[in-house]
CSV table of C-alpha atoms in Angstrom, one decimal:
chain,number,residue,atom,x,y,z
A,20,MET,CA,-3.2,12.8,36.3
A,21,THR,CA,-3.8,14.7,33.1
A,22,ILE,CA,-1.3,15.9,30.6
A,23,ALA,CA,-2.2,19.4,31.5
A,24,ASP,CA,-0.9,18.7,35.0
A,25,LYS,CA,2.6,18.4,33.6
A,26,GLN,CA,4.3,20.7,31.2
A,27,LEU,CA,3.9,19.1,27.7
A,28,GLN,CA,7.1,18.8,25.8
A,29,CYS,CA,7.6,17.6,22.2
A,30,ARG,CA,10.7,16.0,20.7
A,31,GLU,CA,11.5,14.9,17.2
A,32,ILE,CA,12.8,11.3,16.9
A,33,ILE,CA,14.0,9.3,13.9
A,34,THR,CA,12.3,6.0,13.3
A,35,LYS,CA,11.7,3.5,10.5
A,36,ALA,CA,8.2,3.7,9.1
A,37,VAL,CA,6.1,3.1,6.0
A,38,CYS,CA,6.8,6.3,4.1
A,39,GLY,CA,5.1,5.4,0.8
A,40,LYS,CA,2.3,3.1,-0.5
A,41,GLY,CA,0.8,2.2,-3.8
A,42,ARG,CA,-1.4,-0.3,-5.6
A,43,LYS,CA,-2.0,-1.1,-9.2
A,44,PHE,CA,-4.3,-3.4,-11.1
A,45,SER,CA,-3.6,-4.0,-14.8
A,46,THR,CA,-4.7,-6.1,-17.7
A,47,VAL,CA,-2.2,-6.8,-20.5
A,48,THR,CA,-2.4,-8.7,-23.8
A,49,HIS,CA,0.4,-11.1,-25.0
A,50,THR,CA,0.6,-12.8,-28.3
A,51,VAL,CA,1.9,-16.4,-28.4
A,52,THR,CA,2.7,-18.1,-31.7
A,53,PRO,CA,2.5,-21.9,-31.5
A,54,PRO,CA,4.5,-24.1,-33.9
A,55,HIS,CA,1.2,-25.2,-35.6
A,56,HIS,CA,-1.8,-23.2,-36.7
A,57,PRO,CA,-4.3,-23.6,-33.8
A,58,THR,CA,-7.9,-24.8,-34.6
A,59,SER,CA,-9.2,-24.2,-31.0
A,60,ILE,CA,-8.0,-23.2,-27.6
A,61,LEU,CA,-8.4,-25.9,-25.0
A,62,GLY,CA,-6.9,-24.1,-22.0
A,63,ALA,CA,-4.5,-21.3,-21.1
A,64,TRP,CA,-2.7,-20.7,-17.8
A,65,ILE,CA,0.1,-18.8,-16.2
A,66,ILE,CA,2.9,-20.5,-14.1
A,67,ASN,CA,6.3,-19.8,-12.6
A,68,HIS,CA,5.6,-16.2,-11.6
A,69,GLN,CA,8.7,-14.4,-10.1
A,70,TYR,CA,9.2,-10.7,-9.4
A,71,GLU,CA,11.2,-8.1,-7.4
A,72,ALA,CA,10.6,-4.4,-6.5
A,73,VAL,CA,13.0,-1.5,-7.2
A,74,ARG,CA,12.6,2.2,-6.6
A,75,SER,CA,12.1,4.2,-9.8
A,76,GLY,CA,11.3,7.9,-10.1
A,77,ASP,CA,8.0,8.7,-8.4
A,78,GLY,CA,7.0,5.1,-7.9
A,79,ILE,CA,8.2,1.5,-7.5
A,80,GLU,CA,8.8,-0.8,-10.4
A,81,VAL,CA,7.8,-4.4,-10.1
A,82,ILE,CA,10.1,-6.4,-12.5
A,83,GLY,CA,9.3,-10.0,-13.2
A,84,THR,CA,8.6,-13.0,-15.4
A,85,TYR,CA,6.0,-15.7,-15.9
A,86,ASP,CA,5.4,-18.5,-18.3
A,87,ILE,CA,2.3,-18.7,-20.5
A,88,ASN,CA,1.1,-22.2,-21.4
A,89,ILE,CA,-1.6,-22.7,-24.0
A,90,TRP,CA,-3.1,-26.1,-24.7
A,91,TYR,CA,-4.5,-26.0,-28.2
A,92,SER,CA,-5.7,-28.4,-30.9
A,93,TYR,CA,-4.5,-28.2,-34.5
A,94,ASN,CA,-4.9,-30.1,-37.8
A,95,LYS,CA,-8.7,-29.8,-37.7
A,96,ASN,CA,-9.0,-30.8,-34.1
A,97,SER,CA,-7.2,-34.1,-34.7
A,98,GLN,CA,-4.0,-33.4,-32.5
A,99,THR,CA,-3.2,-31.3,-29.5
A,100,ASP,CA,0.0,-29.6,-28.2
A,101,VAL,CA,1.0,-27.1,-25.5
A,102,ALA,CA,2.7,-23.8,-26.6
A,103,LYS,CA,5.0,-22.3,-23.9
A,104,GLU,CA,6.4,-18.8,-23.8
A,105,SER,CA,8.2,-16.9,-21.1
A,106,VAL,CA,7.2,-13.3,-20.6
A,107,GLN,CA,9.1,-10.5,-19.0
A,108,PHE,CA,7.3,-7.5,-17.6
A,109,VAL,CA,7.9,-4.2,-15.8
A,110,GLU,CA,4.9,-2.7,-13.9
A,111,ASN,CA,5.4,0.9,-12.7
A,112,VAL,CA,3.3,1.3,-9.5
A,113,PRO,CA,2.9,5.0,-8.5
A,114,LEU,CA,3.0,5.8,-4.8
A,115,SER,CA,-0.3,7.4,-3.7
A,116,TYR,CA,1.4,8.5,-0.5
A,117,VAL,CA,5.0,9.6,0.1
A,118,ASP,CA,6.3,11.1,3.4
A,119,PRO,CA,8.2,14.2,2.3
A,120,LYS,CA,10.5,14.0,5.4
A,121,HIS,CA,11.9,10.5,4.8
A,122,ARG,CA,15.6,10.0,4.3
A,123,VAL,CA,16.1,8.9,0.7
A,124,ALA,CA,19.4,7.0,1.5
A,125,THR,CA,17.5,4.6,3.8
A,126,GLU,CA,14.7,3.6,1.4
A,127,GLU,CA,13.7,-0.1,1.3
A,128,VAL,CA,11.0,-1.2,-1.2
A,129,SER,CA,8.8,-4.3,-1.3
A,130,ALA,CA,6.0,-5.6,-3.4
A,131,GLU,CA,3.1,-8.0,-2.7
A,132,VAL,CA,0.9,-9.8,-5.2
A,133,LEU,CA,-2.7,-9.1,-4.6
A,134,GLN,CA,-3.8,-10.9,-7.8
A,135,GLU,CA,-1.4,-13.4,-9.3
A,136,PRO,CA,-1.1,-13.1,-13.1
A,137,ASN,CA,-4.1,-15.0,-14.4
A,138,CYS,CA,-5.3,-15.7,-17.9
A,139,ILE,CA,-8.8,-14.2,-18.4
A,140,GLU,CA,-9.2,-14.8,-22.1
A,141,ALA,CA,-7.4,-16.6,-24.9
A,142,ASN,CA,-8.4,-16.3,-28.6
A,143,ILE,CA,-7.0,-17.3,-31.9
A,144,SER,CA,-5.8,-14.2,-33.8
A,145,SER,CA,-7.5,-13.1,-37.0
A,146,ASN,CA,-4.6,-14.4,-39.1
A,147,GLY,CA,-5.1,-17.8,-37.5
A,148,SER,CA,-1.4,-18.4,-36.7
A,149,SER,CA,-1.1,-17.0,-33.2
A,150,VAL,CA,-3.1,-16.8,-29.9
A,151,THR,CA,-3.8,-13.5,-28.0
A,152,VAL,CA,-3.9,-13.9,-24.3
A,153,ARG,CA,-5.3,-11.3,-21.8
A,154,VAL,CA,-3.7,-11.4,-18.4
A,155,GLU,CA,-4.8,-9.6,-15.3
A,156,ARG,CA,-2.5,-8.9,-12.3
A,157,GLU,CA,-2.4,-6.6,-9.2
A,158,PHE,CA,0.4,-5.5,-7.0
A,159,ALA,CA,0.6,-3.5,-3.7
A,160,VAL,CA,4.0,-1.8,-2.9
A,161,GLU,CA,5.5,-0.2,0.1
A,162,MET,CA,8.5,2.0,0.8
A,163,ILE,CA,10.0,1.8,4.2
A,164,ALA,CA,12.6,4.5,5.3
A,165,GLU,CA,13.8,6.5,8.2
A,166,THR,CA,11.7,9.6,9.0
A,167,LYS,CA,11.2,12.2,11.7
A,168,VAL,CA,8.2,12.0,13.9
A,169,CYS,CA,7.1,14.3,16.7
A,170,VAL,CA,6.3,12.7,20.1
A,171,ALA,CA,5.1,14.0,23.4
A,172,VAL,CA,7.6,13.7,26.2
A,173,VAL,CA,6.7,13.2,29.9
A,174,PRO,CA,9.2,15.0,32.1
A,175,GLY,CA,10.9,12.7,34.5
A,176,GLY,CA,10.3,9.6,32.3
A,177,CYS,CA,7.7,6.9,32.8
A,178,SER,CA,9.1,5.2,35.9
A,179,ASP,CA,7.3,7.5,38.4
A,180,ASP,CA,4.0,6.9,36.6
A,181,ASP,CA,4.0,3.1,36.7
A,182,ASP,CA,1.2,2.9,39.3
A,183,LYS,CA,-0.8,5.9,38.3
A,184,ASP,CA,-3.7,6.2,35.8
A,185,LEU,CA,-3.0,8.8,33.1
A,186,ASP,CA,-5.9,10.8,31.7
A,187,PHE,CA,-5.2,11.9,28.1
A,188,SER,CA,-8.5,13.8,27.7
A,189,LEU,CA,-8.3,17.3,26.2
A,190,GLY,CA,-11.3,18.9,27.9
A,191,ASP,CA,-14.5,18.4,29.8
A,192,ASP,CA,-15.4,14.8,29.0
A,193,ASP,CA,-18.5,13.7,30.9
A,194,GLY,CA,-18.9,10.6,28.7
A,195,ASP,CA,-22.0,11.9,27.1
A,196,PHE,CA,-22.3,10.4,23.6
A,197,GLU,CA,-26.0,11.2,23.0
A,198,ASP,CA,-25.1,13.7,20.3
A,199,LEU,CA,-23.4,11.0,18.1
A,200,ASP,CA,-25.2,10.0,14.9
A,201,PRO,CA,-25.6,6.2,15.0
A,202,ASP,CA,-25.8,6.0,11.2
A,203,LEU,CA,-22.2,7.1,11.0
A,204,LEU,CA,-21.0,4.2,13.1
A,205,ASP,CA,-19.0,1.5,11.3
A,206,ASP,CA,-21.0,-1.8,11.3
A,207,GLU,CA,-17.9,-3.9,11.0
A,208,LEU,CA,-16.5,-2.9,14.4
């Protein structure tokens, strides 16, 4: 039985759906001033990362904190210490897609870390009293909200079609795929 055999009806329904998405990679630089003038950097790492997502303007803000720990030597490489500093950040992630029909009052936002904050470089500053730390991080965000979608309606409901095969083809389909270009096929499928 084809859809053409029945009169096609459409209806708008309200459903929760992903109505906005975004992603952002960033590199930031922080300056940490240890209690002693560092001679060399022995290690740098990021720990205790926490964050939350909030809706803001045309995007979603990821608000969070993390701790920077720098293991360094001082006093002409004769002693070592660890400098610790907590950093607060706000990362504005723009939404690359937003459903214009979503209901603003029902918005729920979330963020996922794609790249945990990670120290990619730590150097002693030119004045010799502080350490500059480059950190990379990446977030993906989603906005879920109620929105209207249009669905096809089968008159009489589905119960009378339980034991029948439905054909959703839109025209003459003889299964001939010889005209397809095999170079366009996705190898990962």
